[in-house]
XYZ file of C-alpha atoms in Angstrom:
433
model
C 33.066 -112.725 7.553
C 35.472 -110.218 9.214
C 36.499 -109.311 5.447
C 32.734 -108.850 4.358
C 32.010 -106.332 7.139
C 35.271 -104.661 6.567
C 34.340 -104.126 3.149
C 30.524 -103.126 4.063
C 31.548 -100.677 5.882
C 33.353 -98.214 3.594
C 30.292 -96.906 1.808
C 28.697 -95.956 5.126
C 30.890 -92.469 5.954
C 29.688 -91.379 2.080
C 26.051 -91.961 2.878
C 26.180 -90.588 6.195
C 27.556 -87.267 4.883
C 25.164 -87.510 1.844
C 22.287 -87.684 4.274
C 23.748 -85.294 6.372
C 23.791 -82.677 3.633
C 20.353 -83.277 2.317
C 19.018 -81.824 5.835
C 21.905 -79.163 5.905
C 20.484 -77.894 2.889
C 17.038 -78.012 4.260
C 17.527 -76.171 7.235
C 20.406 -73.828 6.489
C 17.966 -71.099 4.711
C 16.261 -70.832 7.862
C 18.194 -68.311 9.905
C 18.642 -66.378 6.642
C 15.265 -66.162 5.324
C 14.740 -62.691 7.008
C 17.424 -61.353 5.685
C 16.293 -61.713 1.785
C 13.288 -59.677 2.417
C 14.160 -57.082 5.385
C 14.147 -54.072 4.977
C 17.947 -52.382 5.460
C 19.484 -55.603 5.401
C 22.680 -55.585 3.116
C 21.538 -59.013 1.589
C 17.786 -57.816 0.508
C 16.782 -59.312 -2.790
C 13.208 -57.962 -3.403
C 13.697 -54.571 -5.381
C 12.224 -51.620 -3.359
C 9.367 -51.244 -4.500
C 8.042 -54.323 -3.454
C 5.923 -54.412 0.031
C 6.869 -56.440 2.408
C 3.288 -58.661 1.346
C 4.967 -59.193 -1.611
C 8.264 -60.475 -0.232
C 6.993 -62.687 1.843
C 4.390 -64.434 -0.775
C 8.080 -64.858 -2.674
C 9.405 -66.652 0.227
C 6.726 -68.809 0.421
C 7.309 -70.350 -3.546
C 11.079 -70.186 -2.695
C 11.103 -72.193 0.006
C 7.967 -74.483 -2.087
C 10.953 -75.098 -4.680
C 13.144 -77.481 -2.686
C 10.286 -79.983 -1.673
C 8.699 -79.847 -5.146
C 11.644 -80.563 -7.025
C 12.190 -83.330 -4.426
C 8.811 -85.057 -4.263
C 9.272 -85.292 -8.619
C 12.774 -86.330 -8.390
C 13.075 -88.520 -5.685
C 11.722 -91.722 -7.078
C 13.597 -91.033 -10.471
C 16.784 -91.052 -8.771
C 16.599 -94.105 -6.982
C 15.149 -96.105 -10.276
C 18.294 -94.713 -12.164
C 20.350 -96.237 -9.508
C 19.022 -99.390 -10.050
C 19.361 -98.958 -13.744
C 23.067 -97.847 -13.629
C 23.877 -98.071 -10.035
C 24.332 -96.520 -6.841
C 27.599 -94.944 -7.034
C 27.462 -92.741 -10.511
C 23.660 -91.741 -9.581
C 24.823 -90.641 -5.743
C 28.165 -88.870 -7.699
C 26.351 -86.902 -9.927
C 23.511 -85.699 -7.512
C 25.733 -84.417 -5.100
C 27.440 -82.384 -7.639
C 23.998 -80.862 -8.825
C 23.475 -80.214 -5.353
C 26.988 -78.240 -4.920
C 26.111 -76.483 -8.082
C 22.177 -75.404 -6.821
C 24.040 -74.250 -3.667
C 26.231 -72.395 -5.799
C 24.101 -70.714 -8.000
C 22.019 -69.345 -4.741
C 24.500 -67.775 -3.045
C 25.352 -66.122 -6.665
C 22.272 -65.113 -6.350
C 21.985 -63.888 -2.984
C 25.082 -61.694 -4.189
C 23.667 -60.486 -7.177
C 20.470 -59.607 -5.664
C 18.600 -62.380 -8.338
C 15.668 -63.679 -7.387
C 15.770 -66.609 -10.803
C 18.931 -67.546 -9.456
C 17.800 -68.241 -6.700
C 14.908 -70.195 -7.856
C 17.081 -72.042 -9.884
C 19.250 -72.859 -7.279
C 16.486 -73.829 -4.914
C 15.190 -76.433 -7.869
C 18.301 -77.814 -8.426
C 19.127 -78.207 -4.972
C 15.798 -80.243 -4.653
C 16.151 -81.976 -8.336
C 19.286 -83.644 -6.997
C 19.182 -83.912 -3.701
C 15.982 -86.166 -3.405
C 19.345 -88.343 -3.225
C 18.347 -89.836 -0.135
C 16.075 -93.058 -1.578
C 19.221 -93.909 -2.937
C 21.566 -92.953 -0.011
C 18.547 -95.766 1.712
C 18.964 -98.145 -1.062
C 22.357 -98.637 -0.455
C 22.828 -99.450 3.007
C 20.099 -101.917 2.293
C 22.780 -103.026 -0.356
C 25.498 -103.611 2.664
C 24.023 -104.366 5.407
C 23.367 -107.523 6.782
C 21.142 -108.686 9.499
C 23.538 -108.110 12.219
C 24.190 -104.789 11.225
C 21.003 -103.471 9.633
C 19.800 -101.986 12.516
C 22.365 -100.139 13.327
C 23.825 -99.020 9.904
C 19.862 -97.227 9.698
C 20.637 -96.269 13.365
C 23.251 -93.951 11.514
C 20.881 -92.559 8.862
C 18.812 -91.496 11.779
C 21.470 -89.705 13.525
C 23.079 -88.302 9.896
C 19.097 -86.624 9.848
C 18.895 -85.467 13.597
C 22.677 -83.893 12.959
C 21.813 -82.315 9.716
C 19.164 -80.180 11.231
C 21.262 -79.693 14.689
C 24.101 -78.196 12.294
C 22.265 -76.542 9.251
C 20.355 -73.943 11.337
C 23.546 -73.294 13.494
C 25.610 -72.754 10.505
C 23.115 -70.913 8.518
C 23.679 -68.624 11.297
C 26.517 -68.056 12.231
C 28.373 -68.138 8.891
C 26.325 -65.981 7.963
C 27.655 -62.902 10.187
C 30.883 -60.856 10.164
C 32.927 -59.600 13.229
C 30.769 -61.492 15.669
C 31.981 -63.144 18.949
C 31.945 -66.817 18.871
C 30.945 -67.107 22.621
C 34.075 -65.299 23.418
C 36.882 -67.453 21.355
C 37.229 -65.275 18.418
C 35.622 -63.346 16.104
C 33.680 -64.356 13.072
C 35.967 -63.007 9.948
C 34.658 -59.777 8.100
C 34.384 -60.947 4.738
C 31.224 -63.641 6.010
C 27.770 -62.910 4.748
C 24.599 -64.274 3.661
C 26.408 -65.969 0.590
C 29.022 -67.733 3.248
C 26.878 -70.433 4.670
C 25.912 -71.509 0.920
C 29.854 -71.772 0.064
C 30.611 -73.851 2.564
C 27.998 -76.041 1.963
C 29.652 -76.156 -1.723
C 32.658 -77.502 -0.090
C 31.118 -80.358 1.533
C 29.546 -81.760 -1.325
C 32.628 -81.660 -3.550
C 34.286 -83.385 -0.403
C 31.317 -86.118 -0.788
C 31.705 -85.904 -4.603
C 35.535 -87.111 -3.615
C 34.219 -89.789 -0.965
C 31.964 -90.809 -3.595
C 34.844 -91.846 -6.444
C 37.604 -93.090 -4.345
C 35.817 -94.797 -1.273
C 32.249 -96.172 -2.107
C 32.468 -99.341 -3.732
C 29.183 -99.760 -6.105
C 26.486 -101.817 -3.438
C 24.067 -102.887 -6.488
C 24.861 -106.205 -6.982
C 21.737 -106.492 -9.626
C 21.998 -103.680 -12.005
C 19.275 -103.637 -14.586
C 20.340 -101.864 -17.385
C 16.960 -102.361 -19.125
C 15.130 -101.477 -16.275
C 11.630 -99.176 -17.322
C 11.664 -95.555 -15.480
C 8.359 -94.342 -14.993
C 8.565 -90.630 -14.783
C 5.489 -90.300 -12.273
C 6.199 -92.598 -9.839
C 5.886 -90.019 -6.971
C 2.465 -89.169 -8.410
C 1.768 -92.931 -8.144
C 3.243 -93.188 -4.531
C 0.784 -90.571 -3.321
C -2.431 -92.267 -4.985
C -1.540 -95.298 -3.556
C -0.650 -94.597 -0.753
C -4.096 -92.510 -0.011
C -6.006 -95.428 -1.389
C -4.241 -98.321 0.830
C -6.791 -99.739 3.514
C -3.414 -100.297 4.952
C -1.595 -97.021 4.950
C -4.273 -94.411 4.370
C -4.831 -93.365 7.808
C -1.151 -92.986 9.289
C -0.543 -91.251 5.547
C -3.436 -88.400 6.029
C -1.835 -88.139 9.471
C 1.530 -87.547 8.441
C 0.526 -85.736 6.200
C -1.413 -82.741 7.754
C 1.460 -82.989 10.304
C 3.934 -82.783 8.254
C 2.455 -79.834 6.822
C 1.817 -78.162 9.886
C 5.569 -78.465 10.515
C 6.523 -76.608 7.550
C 4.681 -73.709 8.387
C 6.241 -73.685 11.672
C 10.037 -74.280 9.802
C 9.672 -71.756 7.158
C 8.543 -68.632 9.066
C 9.347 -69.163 12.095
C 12.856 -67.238 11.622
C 10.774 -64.027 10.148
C 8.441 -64.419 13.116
C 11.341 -64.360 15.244
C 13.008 -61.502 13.670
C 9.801 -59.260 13.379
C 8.626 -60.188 16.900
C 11.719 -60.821 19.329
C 14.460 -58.714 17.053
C 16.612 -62.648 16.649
C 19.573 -61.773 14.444
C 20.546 -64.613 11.998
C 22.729 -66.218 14.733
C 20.373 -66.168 17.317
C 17.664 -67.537 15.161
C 20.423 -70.397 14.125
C 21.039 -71.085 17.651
C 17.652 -71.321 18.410
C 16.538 -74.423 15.713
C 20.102 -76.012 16.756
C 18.840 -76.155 20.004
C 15.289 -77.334 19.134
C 16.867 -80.638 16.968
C 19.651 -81.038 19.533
C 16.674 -81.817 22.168
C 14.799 -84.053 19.390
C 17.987 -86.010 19.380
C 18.106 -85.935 23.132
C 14.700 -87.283 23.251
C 14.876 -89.870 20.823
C 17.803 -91.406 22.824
C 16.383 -91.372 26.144
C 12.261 -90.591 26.638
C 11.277 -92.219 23.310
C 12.655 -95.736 24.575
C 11.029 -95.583 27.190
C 7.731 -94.670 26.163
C 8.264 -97.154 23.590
C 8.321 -99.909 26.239
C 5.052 -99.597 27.397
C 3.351 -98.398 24.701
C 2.572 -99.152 21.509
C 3.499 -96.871 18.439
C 0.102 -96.180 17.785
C -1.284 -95.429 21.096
C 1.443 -93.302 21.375
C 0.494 -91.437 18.564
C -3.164 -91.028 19.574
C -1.761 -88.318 22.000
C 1.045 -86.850 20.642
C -0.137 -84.879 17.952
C -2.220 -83.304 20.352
C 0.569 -82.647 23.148
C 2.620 -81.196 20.269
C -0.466 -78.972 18.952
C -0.781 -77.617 22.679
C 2.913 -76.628 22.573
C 2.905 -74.760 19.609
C 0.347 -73.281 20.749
C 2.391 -71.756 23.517
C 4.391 -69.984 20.433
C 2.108 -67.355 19.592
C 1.220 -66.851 22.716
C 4.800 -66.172 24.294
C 5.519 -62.451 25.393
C 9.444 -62.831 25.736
C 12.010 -64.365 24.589
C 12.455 -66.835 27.762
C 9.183 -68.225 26.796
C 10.379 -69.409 23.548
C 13.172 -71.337 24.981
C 10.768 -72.971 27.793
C 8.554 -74.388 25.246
C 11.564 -76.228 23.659
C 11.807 -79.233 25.793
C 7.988 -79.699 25.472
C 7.695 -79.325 22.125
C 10.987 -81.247 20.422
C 9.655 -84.213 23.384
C 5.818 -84.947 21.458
C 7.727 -84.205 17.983
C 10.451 -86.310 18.934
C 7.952 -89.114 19.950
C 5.846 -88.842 16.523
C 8.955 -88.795 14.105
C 9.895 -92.522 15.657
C 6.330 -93.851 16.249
C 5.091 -92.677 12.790
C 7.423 -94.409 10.783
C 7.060 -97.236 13.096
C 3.864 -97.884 12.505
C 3.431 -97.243 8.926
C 6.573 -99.870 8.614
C 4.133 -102.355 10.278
C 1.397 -101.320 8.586
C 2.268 -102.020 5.196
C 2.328 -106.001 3.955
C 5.267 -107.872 4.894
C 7.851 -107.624 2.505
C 6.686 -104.580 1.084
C 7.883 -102.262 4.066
C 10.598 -100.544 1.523
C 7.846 -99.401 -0.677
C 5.696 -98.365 1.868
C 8.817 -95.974 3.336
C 9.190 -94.420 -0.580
C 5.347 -93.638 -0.286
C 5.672 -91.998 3.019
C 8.646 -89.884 1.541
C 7.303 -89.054 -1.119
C 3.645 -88.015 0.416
C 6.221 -86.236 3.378
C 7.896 -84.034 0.763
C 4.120 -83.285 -0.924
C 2.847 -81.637 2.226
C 5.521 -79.362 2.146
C 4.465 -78.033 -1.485
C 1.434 -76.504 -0.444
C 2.264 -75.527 3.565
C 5.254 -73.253 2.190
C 3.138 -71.309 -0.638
C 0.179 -71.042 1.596
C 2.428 -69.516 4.534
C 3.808 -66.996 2.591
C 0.010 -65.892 1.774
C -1.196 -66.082 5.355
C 1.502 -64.221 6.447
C 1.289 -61.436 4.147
C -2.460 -61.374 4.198
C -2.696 -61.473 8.119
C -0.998 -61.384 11.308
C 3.127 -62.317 11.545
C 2.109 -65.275 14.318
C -1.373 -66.687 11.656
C 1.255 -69.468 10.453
C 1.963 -70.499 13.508
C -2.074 -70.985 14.550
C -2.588 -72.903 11.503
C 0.578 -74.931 12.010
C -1.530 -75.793 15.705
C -4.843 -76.671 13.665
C -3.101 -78.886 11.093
C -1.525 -80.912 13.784
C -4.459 -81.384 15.763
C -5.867 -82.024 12.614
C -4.033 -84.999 12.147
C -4.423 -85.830 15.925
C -8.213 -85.793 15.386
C -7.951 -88.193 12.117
C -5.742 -90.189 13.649
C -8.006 -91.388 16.895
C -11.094 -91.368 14.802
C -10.302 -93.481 11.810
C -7.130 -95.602 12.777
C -7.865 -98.822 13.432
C -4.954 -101.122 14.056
C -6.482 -104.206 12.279
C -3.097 -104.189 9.916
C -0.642 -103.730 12.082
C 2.147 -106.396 12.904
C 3.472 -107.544 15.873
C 5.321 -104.541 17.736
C 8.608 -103.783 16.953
C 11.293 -104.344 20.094
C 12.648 -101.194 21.470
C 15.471 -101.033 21.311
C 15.910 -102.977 17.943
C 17.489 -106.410 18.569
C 21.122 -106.657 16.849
């Protein structure tokens, strides 16, 4: 036995630093997002004679790339890996992501807006890794460990957006003081967090081919792939008696979310006058209290409540604190809200997976999880066009107002429609080992 968890365990520092990167590259843009479209900045892509309408109705189908790719990707990837296994799929992915995050700072630095769609699609093509990062820990894990080798997916996620932000930040600024230590070198820029995202996935390219063993023990080389499975998730998942509810929920919510994510850093710019590090430290901050949160308060809460009471006032409690966003006059506002608003966020990311786990039939909770990514990375589609329009069209702070409404939204479908006739027996909390 000692041999066969000394062997399970190698693949796990791979897939955490495969999951890891997927959020890295989905919250490193963030801080420098402003800085593609403002006017003066050295790192402005939009040719001058765009308005600033126009650059932000750009943003909004850039950052729409990523998820897009990812929603029709997603469910490929993990079919090939069953079809010709873990290892070469995760390998290859990887290296299209290293290559997409090549290609955008390329195109940061040559001032391309294609390259940096193509980039941003390539990024998202390969890096809807993560149902096959899943799949494989399901491979090695046992039930002694399987709560606690997902335990470190869960932590790989709340790190990747602690550290993407942070590093999208800071990397990206020369001859700054690093809280006193040293200086950030001259020669960083825009294009520097991007690189040295490069360098971690060839590193994970290299953990890939000389430390993960291959986990599928059933490879199907015959195996049919159906090219619209995420269009199949979505229907089905929308027309389960089962799912449906928790799915519309997570679904306005998740979209809400975006349009709090992918503007937030202009708002912050137009508004307070953030710089790309402060703006960085600032969504660090917000996921290092979501992890804080998730550790200590959601336990607890979990103890005496069920996942879906819980949820039948969160959404709410979090709608109320973004609410305070728009209406904050200074910048000590913004921090204040943090603790409230990463606490009701923190409490739906564990209670919404929760309960559409115990939702779905038994034996059938994997498959429910793949619709609920799938239908997680759809909301994003439309939320990140749409804010680019709203913004333009109207005030800086409109996205965050509808972010409020579409979380409330799924507050008020939530505790009229849900019924928990489905669900199974509560999970214990915390998990036993």
């Amino acid at each position: 036995m000692a041999r066969r968890d000394e062997a399970h365990s190698k693949p796990m520092l791979p897939i955490f630093l495969t999951v890891f990167i997927d959020l890295v590259g989905f919250s490193i843009l963030i801080p420098v997002f402003p800085l593609l479209i403002s006017p003066g900045s050295p790192f402005k892509v939009t040719p001058d004679s765009w308005t600033p309408k126009e650059g932000l109705i750009m943003l909004g189908f850039l950052q729409a790339v990523y998820p897009l790719c990812t929603f029709l990707a997603a469910p490929i990837l993990g079919q090939l890996s069953d079809r010709f296994g873990r290892r070469p799929v995760l390998a290859l992915s990887i290296a299209g992501t290293a290559l997409g995050y090549a290609i955008f700072a390329l195109g940061i630095h040559s001032a391309s807006i294609p390259m940096l769609f193509l980039g941003r699609a390539l990024d998202g093509l390969t890096g809807g890794n993560l149902a096959v990062a899943q799949a494989a820990i399901g491979d090695v894990s046992t039930d002694a460990n399987r709560q606690k080798n997902f335990g470190l997916l869960g932590a790989a996620f709340g790190l990747g957006f602690i550290i993407g932000p942070y590093i999208g930040g800071k990397l990206s600024q020369a001859n700054v003081s690093f809280y006193g230590l040293f200086h950030t070198p001259s020669w960083f820029d825009a294009t520097t967090p991007f690189w040295f995202a490069t360098g971690l996935c060839i590193i994970n390219v290299a953990l890939i081919i000389t430390r993960f063993p291959e986990t599928n023990t059933h490879i199907d080389p015959d195996k049919h792939i159906a090219l619209g499975a995420s269009v199949r998730n979505v229907v089905q998942g929308f027309t389960s008696p089962r799912l449906r509810v928790p799915l519309m929920s997570s679904f306005l919510w998740n979209g809400g979310f975006t349009f709090f994510t992918t503007f937030f850093g202009v708002y912050l710019f137009n508004k307070f006058g953030f710089s790309q590090g402060n703006t960085g430290d600032y969504f660090a901050v917000v996921g290092l209290f979501i992890a804080v949160w998730q550790t200590t308060m959601v336990p607890r809460v979990a103890k005496a409540l069920a996942d879906y009471k819980v949820m039948r006032f969160s959404y709410f409690g979090l709608a109320l604190a973004m609410s305070g966003y728009f209406l904050a006059g200074s910048k000590w506002q913004l921090w204040a809200i943090i603790p409230v608003f990463t606490f009701f966020n923190g409490l739906i990311i564990a209670n919404q997976t929760s309960l559409i786990s115990r939702s779905a039939e038994m034996g059938k909770q994997g498959q429910a999880m793949g619709i609920s990514s799938s239908i997680t990375n759809l909301a994003q589609v439309p939320a990140s066009v749409l804010v680019g329009f709203i913004s333009a069209s109207v005030a800086s702070n409109m996205p965050l107002i509808v972010s409020t409404i579409c979380i409330a939204a799924a507050g008020l479908v939530f505790v009229t429609l849900f019924r928990p006739t489905y669900v199974s027996q509560p999970v214990q909390w915390p998990p036993s080992s």
